[in-house]
Tab-separated table of C-alpha atoms in Angstrom:
chain	number	residue	atom	x	y	z
A	10	ASN	CA	217.689	76.236	64.928
A	11	TRP	CA	214.196	76.407	63.451
A	12	VAL	CA	214.622	79.898	62.000
A	13	ALA	CA	217.950	79.108	60.342
A	14	PHE	CA	216.536	75.882	58.897
A	15	MET	CA	213.626	77.621	57.198
A	16	ALA	CA	215.595	80.687	56.114
A	17	ASP	CA	218.203	78.412	54.532
A	18	ARG	CA	215.440	77.022	52.332
A	19	GLY	CA	214.448	80.427	51.054
A	20	TYR	CA	211.547	81.309	53.320
A	21	ALA	CA	211.156	84.735	54.855
A	22	VAL	CA	210.949	84.065	58.585
A	23	LEU	CA	209.257	86.376	61.072
A	24	GLN	CA	210.091	85.732	64.735
A	25	PRO	CA	208.486	88.614	66.658
A	26	ASN	CA	209.060	89.529	70.282
A	27	PHE	CA	205.416	89.346	71.331
A	28	ARG	CA	204.523	90.698	74.760
A	29	GLY	CA	205.582	88.250	77.423
A	30	SER	CA	208.956	87.662	75.750
A	31	THR	CA	212.111	87.930	77.822
A	32	GLY	CA	215.022	90.231	77.051
A	33	ARG	CA	212.964	93.396	76.705
A	34	GLY	CA	212.499	94.381	80.326
A	35	GLN	CA	210.268	93.374	83.205
A	36	ALA	CA	207.254	95.427	82.120
A	37	PHE	CA	207.255	93.898	78.643
A	38	MET	CA	207.457	90.403	80.067
A	39	GLU	CA	204.676	91.033	82.578
A	40	ALA	CA	202.460	92.434	79.817
A	41	GLY	CA	202.003	88.847	78.682
A	42	LEU	CA	200.754	87.488	81.986
A	43	ARG	CA	197.428	85.685	81.534
A	44	LYS	CA	197.315	86.883	77.923
A	45	TRP	CA	197.734	83.530	76.182
A	46	GLY	CA	195.555	83.525	73.084
A	47	LEU	CA	194.649	87.161	73.669
A	48	GLU	CA	197.041	90.110	73.307
A	49	MET	CA	200.027	87.774	72.965
A	50	GLN	CA	198.314	86.215	69.942
A	51	ASP	CA	197.257	89.597	68.591
A	52	ASP	CA	200.909	90.633	68.548
A	53	LEU	CA	201.613	87.798	66.087
A	54	THR	CA	198.645	88.798	63.948
A	55	ASP	CA	199.817	92.417	63.878
A	56	ALA	CA	203.362	91.340	63.036
A	57	VAL	CA	202.140	89.342	60.032
A	58	ALA	CA	200.120	92.348	58.855
A	59	GLU	CA	203.243	94.517	59.055
A	60	PHE	CA	205.269	91.866	57.192
A	61	VAL	CA	202.680	91.909	54.406
A	62	LYS	CA	202.520	95.724	54.402
A	63	ARG	CA	206.277	95.885	53.864
A	64	GLY	CA	206.042	93.475	50.954
A	65	VAL	CA	208.124	90.775	52.614
A	66	ALA	CA	205.224	88.308	52.619
A	67	ALA	CA	202.220	87.917	50.352
A	68	PRO	CA	198.697	87.671	51.756
A	69	GLY	CA	197.513	84.093	51.718
A	70	ARG	CA	201.048	82.689	51.601
A	71	VAL	CA	201.944	82.648	55.290
A	72	ALA	CA	202.303	79.546	57.473
A	73	ILE	CA	202.659	79.557	61.262
A	74	VAL	CA	205.192	77.280	62.929
A	75	GLY	CA	206.149	76.866	66.563
A	76	ALA	CA	207.307	74.611	69.371
A	77	SER	CA	206.127	74.438	72.976
A	78	TYR	CA	204.346	77.769	73.611
A	79	GLY	CA	205.039	78.495	69.942
A	80	GLY	CA	203.139	75.328	69.082
A	81	TYR	CA	200.220	76.605	71.121
A	82	ALA	CA	200.436	79.957	69.305
A	83	ALA	CA	200.527	78.206	65.921
A	84	LEU	CA	197.337	76.318	66.715
A	85	MET	CA	195.651	79.310	68.313
A	86	GLY	CA	196.595	81.362	65.261
A	87	VAL	CA	194.616	79.123	62.900
A	88	VAL	CA	191.720	79.104	65.392
A	89	LYS	CA	191.588	82.844	66.045
A	90	THR	CA	192.507	84.056	62.551
A	91	PRO	CA	191.508	81.097	60.351
A	92	THR	CA	192.062	82.853	57.017
A	93	LEU	CA	195.420	84.437	57.869
A	94	TYR	CA	197.560	81.319	57.556
A	95	LYS	CA	197.841	78.541	54.978
A	96	GLY	CA	198.786	75.922	57.552
A	97	ALA	CA	200.052	75.310	61.062
A	98	PHE	CA	202.956	73.175	62.284
A	99	ALA	CA	203.091	72.567	66.029
A	100	PHE	CA	205.821	70.684	67.855
A	101	ALA	CA	205.090	69.703	71.476
A	102	PRO	CA	202.238	72.190	71.898
A	103	VAL	CA	200.034	72.899	74.878
A	104	VAL	CA	196.440	72.909	73.650
A	105	ASP	CA	194.110	72.843	76.663
A	106	LEU	CA	194.694	75.647	79.145
A	107	VAL	CA	192.052	74.386	81.543
A	108	GLU	CA	193.889	71.076	81.891
A	109	LEU	CA	197.283	72.800	81.982
A	110	THR	CA	196.295	74.933	84.943
A	111	ARG	CA	194.375	72.144	86.665
A	112	GLU	CA	197.377	69.797	86.577
A	113	ALA	CA	199.984	72.383	87.521
A	114	GLY	CA	200.831	70.583	90.749
A	115	GLN	CA	201.731	72.285	93.999
A	116	GLY	CA	204.063	74.945	95.353
A	117	SER	CA	206.102	77.277	93.175
A	118	GLY	CA	205.272	75.432	89.948
A	119	ARG	CA	201.565	75.895	90.466
A	120	ASN	CA	202.007	79.530	91.422
A	121	THR	CA	204.024	80.161	88.271
A	122	VAL	CA	201.372	78.612	86.027
A	123	ARG	CA	198.593	80.535	87.773
A	124	ARG	CA	200.515	83.774	87.357
A	125	GLN	CA	201.410	83.206	83.718
A	126	VAL	CA	198.287	81.457	82.437
A	127	GLY	CA	195.503	81.520	85.002
A	128	ASP	CA	193.475	79.445	87.448
A	129	ALA	CA	191.390	76.497	86.269
A	130	ARG	CA	188.412	77.503	88.408
A	131	GLU	CA	188.559	81.296	88.571
A	132	ASP	CA	189.450	81.803	84.897
A	133	ARG	CA	187.722	78.808	83.344
A	134	GLU	CA	185.687	80.756	80.763
A	135	ARG	CA	188.744	82.600	79.474
A	136	LEU	CA	190.868	79.453	79.468
A	137	GLU	CA	188.244	77.504	77.537
A	138	ALA	CA	187.980	80.318	74.985
A	139	THR	CA	191.739	80.237	74.398
A	140	SER	CA	192.268	76.465	74.242
A	141	PRO	CA	192.792	75.408	70.595
A	142	ASN	CA	191.498	71.859	71.042
A	143	ARG	CA	188.142	73.228	72.156
A	144	HIS	CA	187.768	75.213	68.923
A	145	ALA	CA	189.070	72.834	66.268
A	146	ALA	CA	185.923	73.364	64.173
A	147	LYS	CA	187.110	76.903	63.400
A	148	ILE	CA	190.323	75.713	61.727
A	149	GLN	CA	190.268	75.875	57.922
A	150	VAL	CA	193.809	74.791	56.987
A	151	PRO	CA	196.042	71.702	57.360
A	152	VAL	CA	197.658	71.108	60.728
A	153	VAL	CA	200.729	69.034	61.592
A	154	LEU	CA	201.363	67.897	65.168
A	155	ILE	CA	204.591	66.290	66.384
A	156	HIS	CA	205.048	65.248	70.004
A	157	GLY	CA	207.302	62.963	72.011
A	158	THR	CA	205.751	60.520	74.443
A	159	HIS	CA	208.362	61.295	77.136
A	160	ASP	CA	207.896	65.066	77.033
A	161	ARG	CA	207.964	66.333	80.622
A	162	GLN	CA	207.336	70.006	79.856
A	163	ALA	CA	204.348	69.839	77.527
A	164	GLU	CA	202.549	66.565	78.138
A	165	TYR	CA	202.079	64.298	75.110
A	166	GLU	CA	198.352	64.078	75.889
A	167	HIS	CA	197.901	67.641	74.675
A	168	SER	CA	198.628	66.611	71.091
A	169	VAL	CA	196.441	63.539	71.535
A	170	TRP	CA	193.570	65.826	72.541
A	171	MET	CA	194.237	68.150	69.609
A	172	ALA	CA	194.396	65.323	67.083
A	173	LYS	CA	191.142	63.887	68.424
A	174	ALA	CA	189.427	67.281	68.172
A	175	LEU	CA	190.666	67.780	64.611
A	176	LYS	CA	189.510	64.302	63.614
A	177	GLU	CA	186.070	64.810	65.122
A	178	ALA	CA	185.778	68.153	63.328
A	179	GLY	CA	186.808	66.575	60.020
A	180	LYS	CA	189.874	68.798	59.630
A	181	PRO	CA	192.960	67.776	57.609
A	182	HIS	CA	195.852	66.990	59.905
A	183	GLU	CA	198.834	64.747	60.590
A	184	PHE	CA	199.835	63.587	64.057
A	185	ILE	CA	203.355	62.204	64.360
A	186	THR	CA	204.289	60.472	67.602
A	187	LEU	CA	207.944	60.304	68.620
A	188	ASP	CA	208.203	57.235	70.856
A	189	LYS	CA	210.174	58.172	73.985
A	190	GLY	CA	210.936	61.559	72.431
A	191	ASP	CA	211.472	64.568	74.712
A	192	HIS	CA	210.720	68.281	74.610
A	193	GLN	CA	214.131	69.249	73.222
A	194	LEU	CA	214.324	66.797	70.294
A	195	SER	CA	217.449	65.409	71.931
A	196	HIS	CA	217.307	62.158	69.930
A	197	HIS	CA	219.080	62.971	66.670
A	198	PRO	CA	216.977	60.677	64.431
A	199	TYR	CA	213.847	62.412	65.703
A	200	ARG	CA	215.409	65.792	65.016
A	201	MET	CA	216.147	64.718	61.457
A	202	GLN	CA	212.638	63.304	61.065
A	203	THR	CA	211.059	66.534	62.252
A	204	PHE	CA	213.027	68.770	59.924
A	205	THR	CA	212.719	66.569	56.865
A	206	THR	CA	209.150	65.344	57.252
A	207	ASP	CA	207.011	65.579	54.131
A	208	GLN	CA	204.228	67.124	56.193
A	209	MET	CA	206.376	70.081	57.226
A	210	THR	CA	207.461	70.541	53.616
A	211	ARG	CA	203.874	70.574	52.394
A	212	ILE	CA	202.902	73.308	54.806
A	213	HIS	CA	205.973	75.329	53.834
A	214	ASP	CA	205.230	74.868	50.154
A	215	ALA	CA	201.734	76.223	50.691
A	216	SER	CA	203.184	79.446	52.042
């Protein structure tokens, strides 16, 4: 458990129920539809502000960490609010919403992606504006990417695209490839590598 791991090491961990989260009713979940990088991201920003207001966290000492959609949110956080976080750690993130919606396939899977994220043609401007890899130049802090090559939920290419964008923008980053790794970190050695990596520690220590 990511939260337990970080809390055990003395970090205050904020895991907000941003709009779109399950477990809080249908209306709350539907409030996140097509809001990736928009109100869903603003909920994280507001939660950090409240954390700081309550004295739990100090301004300038907050890192953002996430996996899957959380990895997307971590990267979008340092794009949209570049001075709010000291670093971002993203495991198996989605980074290009245009490509995500374009490659959604057919049938129910495609309909689900269109409903949750958008349509590659109809919503292209919005999707481009909320794709972290297309705005890497805005990032001002170190970024760590970890992704398995056999991920079938968030394609490995997304981290490849993000790493390329960060490199071209001259931004500090680490990109760790887990050969044949999956979306769930099922391979125990990879799980250990992820939670003990020096890169993750450096981002935590900055916060």
